[in-house]
mmCIF file of C-alpha atoms in Angstrom:
data_model
loop_
_atom_site.group_PDB
_atom_site.id
_atom_site.type_symbol
_atom_site.label_atom_id
_atom_site.label_comp_id
_atom_site.label_asym_id
_atom_site.label_seq_id
_atom_site.Cartn_x
_atom_site.Cartn_y
_atom_site.Cartn_z
ATOM 1 C CA MET A 14 6.766 25.494 61.226
ATOM 2 C CA ALA A 15 7.340 29.209 61.092
ATOM 3 C CA THR A 16 5.629 32.149 62.729
ATOM 4 C CA VAL A 17 4.972 35.740 61.766
ATOM 5 C CA ILE A 18 3.326 38.537 63.731
ATOM 6 C CA ILE A 19 0.557 40.578 62.161
ATOM 7 C CA ARG A 20 -0.414 43.907 63.720
ATOM 8 C CA PRO A 21 -3.454 46.161 63.427
ATOM 9 C CA SER A 22 -3.366 48.120 60.183
ATOM 10 C CA GLY A 23 -5.961 50.024 58.207
ATOM 11 C CA THR A 24 -9.225 51.666 59.192
ATOM 12 C CA MET A 25 -11.280 50.237 62.027
ATOM 13 C CA THR A 26 -15.086 50.397 62.166
ATOM 14 C CA SER A 27 -15.496 52.383 65.402
ATOM 15 C CA VAL A 28 -14.070 53.194 68.828
ATOM 16 C CA THR A 29 -15.937 54.590 71.839
ATOM 17 C CA GLY A 30 -14.974 55.104 75.454
ATOM 18 C CA PHE A 31 -11.235 55.501 74.872
ATOM 19 C CA ASP A 32 -9.216 58.707 75.181
ATOM 20 C CA VAL A 33 -8.292 58.723 71.477
ATOM 21 C CA ASN A 34 -10.059 58.646 68.109
ATOM 22 C CA ALA A 35 -10.064 55.601 65.797
ATOM 23 C CA SER A 36 -7.000 56.611 63.797
ATOM 24 C CA THR A 37 -4.892 57.253 66.900
ATOM 25 C CA PHE A 38 -6.223 54.087 68.543
ATOM 26 C CA MET A 39 -5.031 52.017 65.553
ATOM 27 C CA SER A 40 -1.664 53.751 65.569
ATOM 28 C CA ARG A 41 -1.074 53.188 69.285
ATOM 29 C CA ILE A 42 -2.091 49.528 69.461
ATOM 30 C CA GLY A 43 -0.241 48.560 66.280
ATOM 31 C CA ASP A 44 3.073 50.414 66.528
ATOM 32 C CA ASN A 45 5.096 47.788 68.468
ATOM 33 C CA ASP A 46 5.755 50.401 71.156
ATOM 34 C CA THR A 47 4.442 49.779 74.679
ATOM 35 C CA SER A 48 4.946 53.427 75.643
ATOM 36 C CA THR A 49 1.989 54.470 73.448
ATOM 37 C CA VAL A 50 -1.370 53.739 75.055
ATOM 38 C CA ALA A 51 -5.108 53.946 74.418
ATOM 39 C CA THR A 52 -6.792 54.375 77.808
ATOM 40 C CA GLN A 53 -10.411 53.622 78.618
ATOM 41 C CA ASN A 54 -12.152 56.771 79.853
ATOM 42 C CA ASN A 55 -15.802 55.687 79.927
ATOM 43 C CA ILE A 56 -17.759 52.792 81.428
ATOM 44 C CA THR A 57 -19.286 52.137 77.999
ATOM 45 C CA CYS A 58 -16.307 51.257 75.855
ATOM 46 C CA SER A 59 -15.553 49.268 72.701
ATOM 47 C CA ALA A 60 -13.240 49.023 69.727
ATOM 48 C CA VAL A 61 -14.927 47.367 66.747
ATOM 49 C CA GLY A 62 -13.634 46.041 63.423
ATOM 50 C CA ILE A 63 -9.891 46.296 64.025
ATOM 51 C CA PRO A 64 -8.257 44.980 60.810
ATOM 52 C CA PHE A 65 -4.797 43.393 60.598
ATOM 53 C CA GLU A 66 -1.996 43.694 58.081
ATOM 54 C CA ASP A 67 -1.486 41.006 55.432
ATOM 55 C CA LYS A 68 1.870 39.244 55.231
ATOM 56 C CA SER A 69 3.017 37.451 52.100
ATOM 57 C CA ALA A 70 5.027 34.957 54.193
ATOM 58 C CA TYR A 71 2.042 32.622 54.609
ATOM 59 C CA ASP A 72 0.206 33.287 51.319
ATOM 60 C CA SER A 73 0.675 29.769 49.920
ATOM 61 C CA ALA A 74 1.253 28.039 53.252
ATOM 62 C CA THR A 75 -0.779 25.840 55.540
ATOM 63 C CA ILE A 76 -2.013 27.911 58.478
ATOM 64 C CA ASN A 77 -1.629 25.888 61.668
ATOM 65 C CA SER A 78 -2.959 28.396 64.190
ATOM 66 C CA ILE A 79 -3.372 32.020 65.194
ATOM 67 C CA THR A 80 -2.822 33.400 68.691
ATOM 68 C CA LEU A 81 -4.068 36.799 69.817
ATOM 69 C CA SER A 82 -1.912 38.746 72.290
ATOM 70 C CA VAL A 83 -2.718 42.034 74.021
ATOM 71 C CA THR A 84 -0.345 44.116 76.136
ATOM 72 C CA GLY A 85 -2.247 46.160 78.686
ATOM 73 C CA ALA A 86 -2.588 47.352 82.257
ATOM 74 C CA ALA A 87 -5.080 48.806 84.695
ATOM 75 C CA GLY A 88 -6.015 52.222 83.415
ATOM 76 C CA GLY A 89 -8.237 53.833 85.949
ATOM 77 C CA ARG A 90 -10.904 52.874 88.423
ATOM 78 C CA GLY A 91 -9.601 49.580 89.742
ATOM 79 C CA SER A 92 -7.285 46.652 89.405
ATOM 80 C CA GLY A 93 -7.643 43.577 87.234
ATOM 81 C CA PRO A 94 -9.482 44.951 84.218
ATOM 82 C CA GLU A 95 -10.880 42.343 81.862
ATOM 83 C CA ILE A 96 -11.365 42.697 78.131
ATOM 84 C CA THR A 97 -13.452 40.484 75.878
ATOM 85 C CA CYS A 98 -11.790 39.925 72.502
ATOM 86 C CA VAL A 99 -13.716 38.554 69.530
ATOM 87 C CA ILE A 100 -11.723 37.491 66.463
ATOM 88 C CA LYS A 101 -13.864 37.526 63.335
ATOM 89 C CA ASN A 102 -13.635 36.682 59.657
ATOM 90 C CA GLY A 103 -16.326 38.753 58.012
ATOM 91 C CA ASN A 104 -19.510 38.120 59.990
ATOM 92 C CA ASN A 105 -18.251 34.799 61.359
ATOM 93 C CA THR A 106 -16.934 34.707 64.916
ATOM 94 C CA LEU A 107 -13.834 32.512 65.092
ATOM 95 C CA GLN A 108 -12.882 32.927 68.755
ATOM 96 C CA THR A 109 -13.998 34.779 71.876
ATOM 97 C CA SER A 110 -11.474 35.236 74.687
ATOM 98 C CA GLU A 111 -11.450 37.047 78.001
ATOM 99 C CA LEU A 112 -8.092 38.493 79.035
ATOM 100 C CA THR A 113 -7.440 39.897 82.519
ATOM 101 C CA PHE A 114 -4.649 42.321 83.394
ATOM 102 C CA SER A 115 -3.823 41.899 87.082
ATOM 103 C CA SER A 116 -0.643 43.869 86.354
ATOM 104 C CA ALA A 117 0.964 45.484 83.310
ATOM 105 C CA SER A 118 1.524 42.449 81.088
ATOM 106 C CA THR A 119 0.953 40.721 77.787
ATOM 107 C CA GLN A 120 -1.937 38.270 77.871
ATOM 108 C CA SER A 121 -2.560 35.715 75.127
ATOM 109 C CA ALA A 122 -5.676 33.855 74.120
ATOM 110 C CA SER A 123 -5.590 30.151 73.370
ATOM 111 C CA ALA A 124 -4.300 29.237 69.939
ATOM 112 C CA TYR A 125 -7.117 28.980 67.399
ATOM 113 C CA SER A 126 -6.638 26.374 64.670
ATOM 114 C CA THR A 127 -9.983 25.433 63.101
ATOM 115 C CA SER A 128 -10.080 25.486 59.276
ATOM 116 C CA LEU A 129 -7.677 28.394 58.791
ATOM 117 C CA THR A 130 -6.463 29.476 55.354
ATOM 118 C CA PRO A 131 -4.342 32.422 54.182
ATOM 119 C CA ALA A 132 -7.531 34.096 52.880
ATOM 120 C CA ILE A 133 -9.159 33.848 56.303
ATOM 121 C CA VAL A 134 -6.063 35.211 58.070
ATOM 122 C CA ASN A 135 -5.901 38.100 55.592
ATOM 123 C CA ASN A 136 -9.483 39.067 56.504
ATOM 124 C CA LEU A 137 -9.313 38.901 60.297
ATOM 125 C CA THR A 138 -10.846 41.648 62.388
ATOM 126 C CA LEU A 139 -10.974 42.071 66.145
ATOM 127 C CA ASN A 140 -13.557 43.544 68.501
ATOM 128 C CA ILE A 141 -12.442 44.546 72.009
ATOM 129 C CA THR A 142 -14.934 45.256 74.798
ATOM 130 C CA PRO A 143 -13.453 46.172 78.198
ATOM 131 C CA ASP A 144 -15.318 45.755 81.476
ATOM 132 C CA ASN A 145 -16.013 48.928 83.507
ATOM 133 C CA THR A 146 -12.798 48.734 85.569
ATOM 134 C CA GLY A 147 -10.669 50.762 83.166
ATOM 135 C CA VAL A 148 -7.948 49.357 80.922
ATOM 136 C CA ALA A 149 -4.944 50.818 79.151
ATOM 137 C CA ILE A 150 -4.217 48.949 75.901
ATOM 138 C CA LYS A 151 -0.639 49.229 74.698
ATOM 139 C CA GLU A 152 -0.233 46.625 71.947
ATOM 140 C CA VAL A 153 -2.374 44.138 70.024
ATOM 141 C CA TYR A 154 -1.010 41.489 67.668
ATOM 142 C CA ILE A 155 -1.699 38.032 66.267
ATOM 143 C CA THR A 156 0.981 35.376 65.886
ATOM 144 C CA VAL A 157 0.368 33.272 62.779
ATOM 145 C CA ASP A 158 1.890 29.786 62.920
ATOM 146 C CA TYR A 159 2.236 28.288 59.436
ATOM 147 C CA THR A 160 3.987 25.570 57.431
ATOM 148 C CA THR A 161 5.263 26.305 53.951
ATOM 149 C CA GLY A 162 4.321 24.054 51.039
ATOM 150 C CA GLY A 163 7.844 22.596 50.714
ATOM 151 C CA GLY A 164 7.677 21.207 54.229
ATOM 152 C CA GLU A 165 10.503 21.180 56.683
ATOM 153 C CA GLY A 166 13.745 19.741 55.489
ATOM 154 C CA GLY A 167 17.362 20.290 54.659
ATOM 155 C CA GLU A 168 20.505 18.725 56.024
ATOM 156 C CA GLY A 169 19.988 16.026 58.616
ATOM 157 C CA GLY A 170 16.279 15.488 58.132
ATOM 158 C CA GLY A 171 13.206 17.493 58.707
ATOM 159 C CA GLY A 172 9.554 17.166 59.423
ATOM 160 C CA ALA A 173 7.403 14.163 58.763
ATOM 161 C CA ALA A 174 6.095 13.635 55.237
ATOM 162 C CA ALA A 175 2.407 14.368 54.834
ATOM 163 C CA GLY A 176 0.423 11.476 56.268
ATOM 164 C CA TYR A 177 3.416 10.013 58.126
ATOM 165 C CA SER A 178 4.420 10.537 61.718
ATOM 166 C CA HIS A 179 8.093 9.688 61.327
ATOM 167 C CA LYS A 180 10.788 11.946 59.924
ATOM 168 C CA VAL A 181 11.986 11.441 56.377
ATOM 169 C CA MET A 182 15.748 11.818 56.671
ATOM 170 C CA GLY A 183 17.327 14.176 54.135
ATOM 171 C CA ILE A 184 14.481 14.030 51.622
ATOM 172 C CA ALA A 185 12.123 16.900 50.987
ATOM 173 C CA VAL A 186 8.475 15.917 51.244
ATOM 174 C CA ALA A 187 7.963 17.225 47.704
ATOM 175 C CA ASN A 188 10.382 14.563 46.377
ATOM 176 C CA ILE A 189 8.396 11.603 47.718
ATOM 177 C CA ALA A 190 5.803 10.572 45.169
ATOM 178 C CA LYS A 191 4.604 7.465 46.981
ATOM 179 C CA VAL A 192 5.670 4.633 49.253
ATOM 180 C CA ASN A 193 4.459 1.261 47.970
ATOM 181 C CA THR A 194 3.645 -1.891 49.931
ATOM 182 C CA VAL A 195 4.738 -0.660 53.357
ATOM 183 C CA ALA A 196 2.167 0.224 55.976
ATOM 184 C CA LYS A 197 2.887 3.659 57.348
ATOM 185 C CA LEU A 198 2.912 2.224 60.884
ATOM 186 C CA ASN A 199 5.962 0.132 59.884
ATOM 187 C CA ILE A 200 8.038 3.017 58.531
ATOM 188 C CA ALA A 201 10.533 4.105 61.182
ATOM 189 C CA LYS A 202 12.632 6.176 58.794
ATOM 190 C CA ILE A 203 13.706 6.292 55.164
ATOM 191 C CA ASN A 204 17.461 6.686 54.780
ATOM 192 C CA THR A 205 17.893 6.348 51.029
ATOM 193 C CA VAL A 206 15.715 6.469 47.957
ATOM 194 C CA ASP A 207 16.667 4.616 44.769
#
């Protein structure tokens, strides 16, 4: 399995209740720099339709999961601000998470893994709604965990062949057409192929 980070990129739908406009908001939360901040300055606050960059790394891969992470801190009226994050694909809500910043930190939602494809990941958007405590958002990103079509492999073994729980030693999954007359529960490992 491999991972790649995708960051906010493009034009978001709207932002209200932060100290910056939509363009600056996108720049600050997606620049991989925790010294740039978008700070909540109103009780009524939201950031809607935040799009993410596309990465070619997972275009023909199996998407195992996505994990949202937000770096933030208290930004005003009190401690422990909470933000509600909704990951969407079009009009479909994939995941809703509540992240609390008791100190300046990076908080991550649970990994989401239901029926993901490269097309879905390439169309993710995020809505962020802070509570009325006041939050400073420094960074937002999604970690995409994926497996390439060739499977794991190389010298000394690799991952299990599709449908099997044991490693296939030294043989790429793509080179195994079929295993005849052996129940997969009885296969401990395959050392050679004739």
